[in-house]
Amino acid sequence: MVSTQKEALATSEQPHAAYRATQFILQSGLLIAVILLFIVLSIIAPNFLSERNILNILRAVAFNGIIACGMTFVIISGDIDVSVGSAIAWSSSLLGVLAIKNGWNLEVAIVFVLIQGILIHLAASYIRVRWNVPAFVVTLALFISLRGAARLITNAYPVTPFPDYFSFIGGGFILEGIPFLSRGIPVPVVIMLTTFAIFYFISIRTVFGRSVYSVGGNEEAARLSGIPVWRTRMTIFAITGFLAALCGVLISSRIMSGASNIAEGLEFEVIAAVIIGGTSLSGGQGSIIGTFLGVIFIGLLGNGMVLLGIQSFVQEIIRGFIILFAVLISIWQNSLQKRVGAVAEAKT
Amino acid sequence: MTPILKLEHVSKIYPGVVALDDVDFSLDAGEVRGLLGKNGAGKSTLIKILSGAVIPDSGTITVDDQPVVMHSTRDAFHHGIYTVYQEMSLVPALSVAENITLGRWQKKNLFGFIPTIDYGAVRRIAQSALDELEVKLDLDTPVSRLSIAQQQTVEIAKALSFNPRVFVLDEPTSSLADHEVQALHRIVRRLAEQGRAIIYVTHRLQEIPHIAHTVTVLRDGKSVGTIAVKEATSERIANMMIGFDWQRVHRERSTSTQDVKLAVRNLSRAGVLHDISFEVRGGEVLGIAGLLGSGRTELLRAIFGLDPIDSGTVIVNGHEVTHPTPALMKINGMGLTPEDRKRQGLILSSSVQRNMTMASLDRVSEYGLLRLTNEKNLVQKMVDLISIKTPSVSVKVGTLSGGNQQKVVIGNWLNNQPSVLMMDEPTRGIDIQAKEQIFELMRSLAKQGLAVLFVSSEIEEVLDVCDRILIMKDGRIIGETLPSEVNLEQLLSRVMAEETHG
């Protein structure tokens, strides 16, 4: 009896090792793709490796990256949020109107904008959980109406001018004179990296992060285990609302105006990055690191296509197919993992 | 008279299970046959064979002396056998008339070239089917607005338009109220009078004398026998269903004199639970014996705050709770392992470790920060303690066997050190060895002072492990007994046959 158990354990080690090896290769796939893309672009795209271009890429991914952190939690929890682009535009417009047209103190206006970002998303998520309305519908409503509200309060014209010092958080640099990037690192990039670090920590090491995965993996099981499902979902949305408002402020600083026409289509670029990063739309699975790679991948791809002189409409077509392809890969990956898992089970 | 339907030596084997073993079965025109048996006795396999959903491995089926082979439900219709399942195959948004004629709508061409549905013809066909059953239903009402009983009538009317010789009704009364049962029985008698044969599957023994002419009992995939309904007393049927081979396992039991850990007072939920009161003491395993639909699962769910209650209180460890929620009951020291582990108990795509601390995140964290090493140690200890067979705690729980998955669900709660543990069908779909381990675990938990509340559809399991048994029926507790006072036949017949109001 003891010996058969030992045998069972011994044979089970093998598929488990194979399982882990497969997992590693599958999970590193995106990292490999990012590295390959970088190398290929360095060779074939003119000026790709120039300081100016690298800065462009970093800046381009910064805002998407910040939002993508929140979006990853939203999608892991089994929800979706298509309102973030409009929320950014609304926050930017509101900041402009309050600080410039209404003459509020800039710092006070920023704090106000951040808080309203949280509150609007909290209200939306309350509707989501209280009446079990699909998150897509609630955020679709916000997507449409926040953009309208932004245009309404600005008459669809940019609101200017902000005081000069405001440009630092969206357009400034720190660590000037470091090797290669002589102008330093753009502040939004620093904020993005900080956001990723914080979200990585939350996702791995906190009760809240674990709850996000549980709620998305099996809401019923989470509820039965006494995990506060409503509170978890509402917190996720509050965070996303905050990040959208933050991006609104940062972009306002970058373009030095409050504008209602910014971040159009950003929500889908962010969702695409999260999906490419391996987060499953059905919830319960995903990682912040994957999202980081997804954001970088999309940034590199967009930049590379511009440098290679690909016509912009063609770029859109290519982007669309890349998203489809990424999802297909993750589906194949899942079925492959199941097969490996089944082998492991059969042998135990 | 030659029988309409005849099954000879029919067998069906699934990996590891003989679902049907050399079953003979024959049915005459105008006959209503009650088909009885416990869960897993082979009823559903027999039904699936008759409906064409499952092909038997051996044996022959003859309809009107013609041997038939059925590969699909369509084949079964074609040979005159129609099965009405519990889950009905109606389209909720469509009307009664559209549902009755579903898939066979008459067409006519508008302006000679635009194909449209000929509603006149559709309504005529539907009306004649309803007339044949002598029931009145509005043809234009969407099915979603009908009661379950009315939907069943629509389903039967739909079947009638195929003009079947044999009707198979699978638990048709399981969700019907008394007066609706009467109406259904009228329809069944009407069908029999028309010379059709009916196979009537039911758990409710008391309706057998009212509706069936004969009764066939299945047990462990075999046909135990067919008897006339007047010989079919509930004692005799219980006897046939169980057989004589069941032996009660000797286990250490106790009459606990410890404190009451859980007290339920006058708990009611409209239409589901009626004025339920009982107590469980520490060190005691209390079983709830009841059939599917008796309210046993609903009772556990209500106590744990998964479904709202209309009145009554739950007292856990001295804390009185009038509005239970899972989070609140957890804080008060209670746990619930749900009946459907895959849908309600586990995150299949997540690791064993994560699944085993879902209910005890507070115990493996400080200020909201997880202590991952503590977590792993805690889980590893529990895995060893209740002997979960897994390559490691980081594998996905979905890759484990059913028994080990169930242990993960139990371990998830034990990690939170509850003093009251409610277990709903913990042995469903797991092998005998794992079952035995879970029973032993329940006994040892009780020995450590836990109050255990155990629900199982397998009556002998309840008799096997419990110190005390409540009998539940139609949302009420209709009796209480000690395992030493009853044998299995008596308990089973009380669970099945006893009238609600004495």
Short mmCIF file of N, CA, C and O in Angstrom, two decimals, chain B residues 9-23 38-46 49 54 56-58 218-223:
data_model
loop_
_atom_site.label_atom_id
_atom_site.label_comp_id
_atom_site.label_asym_id
_atom_site.label_seq_id
_atom_site.Cartn_x
_atom_site.Cartn_y
_atom_site.Cartn_z
N HIS B 9 -32.89 -7.74 -21.96
CA HIS B 9 -31.45 -7.85 -21.66
C HIS B 9 -30.70 -6.56 -21.97
O HIS B 9 -29.61 -6.60 -22.53
N VAL B 10 -31.26 -5.44 -21.63
CA VAL B 10 -30.59 -4.18 -21.94
C VAL B 10 -29.54 -3.86 -20.87
O VAL B 10 -29.81 -3.90 -19.68
N SER B 11 -28.32 -3.58 -21.35
CA SER B 11 -27.23 -3.23 -20.45
C SER B 11 -26.53 -1.97 -20.94
O SER B 11 -26.47 -1.71 -22.14
N LYS B 12 -26.03 -1.21 -20.00
CA LYS B 12 -25.22 -0.04 -20.35
C LYS B 12 -24.10 0.08 -19.32
O LYS B 12 -24.35 0.12 -18.13
N ILE B 13 -22.87 0.11 -19.83
CA ILE B 13 -21.72 0.17 -18.93
C ILE B 13 -20.95 1.46 -19.18
O ILE B 13 -20.62 1.78 -20.33
N TYR B 14 -20.72 2.22 -18.13
CA TYR B 14 -19.83 3.37 -18.21
C TYR B 14 -18.51 2.98 -17.55
O TYR B 14 -18.49 2.03 -16.77
N PRO B 15 -17.44 3.69 -17.86
CA PRO B 15 -16.17 3.34 -17.22
C PRO B 15 -16.33 3.26 -15.70
O PRO B 15 -16.69 4.23 -15.06
N GLY B 16 -16.14 2.06 -15.17
CA GLY B 16 -16.20 1.91 -13.71
C GLY B 16 -17.58 1.69 -13.13
O GLY B 16 -17.72 1.37 -11.97
N VAL B 17 -18.62 1.85 -13.94
CA VAL B 17 -19.98 1.70 -13.41
C VAL B 17 -20.84 0.89 -14.39
O VAL B 17 -20.84 1.17 -15.58
N VAL B 18 -21.54 -0.10 -13.84
CA VAL B 18 -22.56 -0.75 -14.65
C VAL B 18 -23.87 -0.02 -14.37
O VAL B 18 -24.47 -0.16 -13.32
N ALA B 19 -24.29 0.82 -15.32
CA ALA B 19 -25.45 1.67 -15.08
C ALA B 19 -26.74 0.86 -15.22
O ALA B 19 -27.69 1.04 -14.47
N LEU B 20 -26.79 -0.01 -16.21
CA LEU B 20 -27.93 -0.91 -16.37
C LEU B 20 -27.40 -2.31 -16.64
O LEU B 20 -26.51 -2.50 -17.46
N ASP B 21 -27.97 -3.27 -15.92
CA ASP B 21 -27.43 -4.61 -15.97
C ASP B 21 -28.54 -5.59 -16.35
O ASP B 21 -29.35 -5.97 -15.52
N ASP B 22 -28.58 -5.95 -17.63
CA ASP B 22 -29.48 -7.00 -18.10
C ASP B 22 -30.93 -6.74 -17.69
O ASP B 22 -31.57 -7.57 -17.04
N VAL B 23 -31.44 -5.59 -18.07
CA VAL B 23 -32.78 -5.20 -17.64
C VAL B 23 -33.83 -5.64 -18.66
O VAL B 23 -33.68 -5.42 -19.85
N LYS B 38 -33.45 4.37 -6.11
CA LYS B 38 -32.69 5.45 -5.49
C LYS B 38 -31.86 6.16 -6.56
O LYS B 38 -31.77 5.72 -7.70
N ASN B 39 -31.19 7.24 -6.11
CA ASN B 39 -30.23 7.89 -7.02
C ASN B 39 -29.19 6.86 -7.44
O ASN B 39 -28.67 6.14 -6.61
N GLY B 40 -28.90 6.82 -8.72
CA GLY B 40 -27.87 5.91 -9.20
C GLY B 40 -28.35 4.49 -9.40
O GLY B 40 -27.57 3.59 -9.70
N ALA B 41 -29.65 4.26 -9.26
CA ALA B 41 -30.17 2.90 -9.44
C ALA B 41 -30.27 2.54 -10.92
O ALA B 41 -30.38 1.37 -11.27
N GLY B 42 -30.24 3.54 -11.78
CA GLY B 42 -30.30 3.28 -13.21
C GLY B 42 -31.51 3.88 -13.91
O GLY B 42 -31.68 3.73 -15.11
N LYS B 43 -32.34 4.60 -13.13
CA LYS B 43 -33.53 5.21 -13.72
C LYS B 43 -33.18 6.14 -14.86
O LYS B 43 -33.74 6.07 -15.96
N SER B 44 -32.23 7.04 -14.58
CA SER B 44 -31.97 8.05 -15.60
C SER B 44 -31.31 7.43 -16.83
O SER B 44 -31.57 7.87 -17.95
N THR B 45 -30.52 6.39 -16.63
CA THR B 45 -29.93 5.72 -17.80
C THR B 45 -31.03 5.07 -18.64
O THR B 45 -31.03 5.17 -19.87
N LEU B 46 -31.98 4.44 -17.96
CA LEU B 46 -33.09 3.81 -18.68
C LEU B 46 -33.87 4.85 -19.48
O LEU B 46 -34.21 4.64 -20.65
N ILE B 49 -31.96 5.97 -22.48
CA ILE B 49 -32.00 4.97 -23.56
C ILE B 49 -33.32 5.08 -24.32
O ILE B 49 -33.36 5.08 -25.55
N VAL B 54 -28.98 7.93 -25.16
CA VAL B 54 -27.91 6.98 -24.85
C VAL B 54 -28.21 5.68 -25.60
O VAL B 54 -29.36 5.25 -25.67
N PRO B 56 -27.75 1.70 -25.75
CA PRO B 56 -27.34 0.61 -24.86
C PRO B 56 -26.21 -0.21 -25.47
O PRO B 56 -26.08 -0.29 -26.69
N ASP B 57 -25.38 -0.80 -24.61
CA ASP B 57 -24.27 -1.62 -25.09
C ASP B 57 -24.76 -2.96 -25.61
O ASP B 57 -24.17 -3.54 -26.50
N SER B 58 -25.83 -3.45 -25.00
CA SER B 58 -26.37 -4.72 -25.50
C SER B 58 -27.86 -4.77 -25.18
O SER B 58 -28.37 -3.94 -24.43
N LEU B 218 -35.92 -0.38 -9.71
CA LEU B 218 -34.54 -0.62 -10.12
C LEU B 218 -33.62 -0.48 -8.91
O LEU B 218 -33.87 0.34 -8.03
N ARG B 219 -32.58 -1.29 -8.91
CA ARG B 219 -31.57 -1.15 -7.85
C ARG B 219 -30.22 -1.57 -8.42
O ARG B 219 -30.10 -2.63 -9.04
N ASP B 220 -29.23 -0.73 -8.25
CA ASP B 220 -27.88 -1.00 -8.75
C ASP B 220 -27.89 -1.45 -10.21
O ASP B 220 -27.19 -2.39 -10.59
N GLY B 221 -28.71 -0.81 -11.01
CA GLY B 221 -28.74 -1.11 -12.44
C GLY B 221 -29.55 -2.33 -12.82
O GLY B 221 -29.65 -2.66 -13.99
N LYS B 222 -30.09 -3.03 -11.82
CA LYS B 222 -30.88 -4.23 -12.14
C LYS B 222 -32.36 -3.95 -11.88
O LYS B 222 -32.71 -3.15 -11.03
N SER B 223 -33.19 -4.67 -12.62
CA SER B 223 -34.62 -4.59 -12.34
C SER B 223 -34.92 -5.57 -11.22
O SER B 223 -34.72 -6.78 -11.34
#
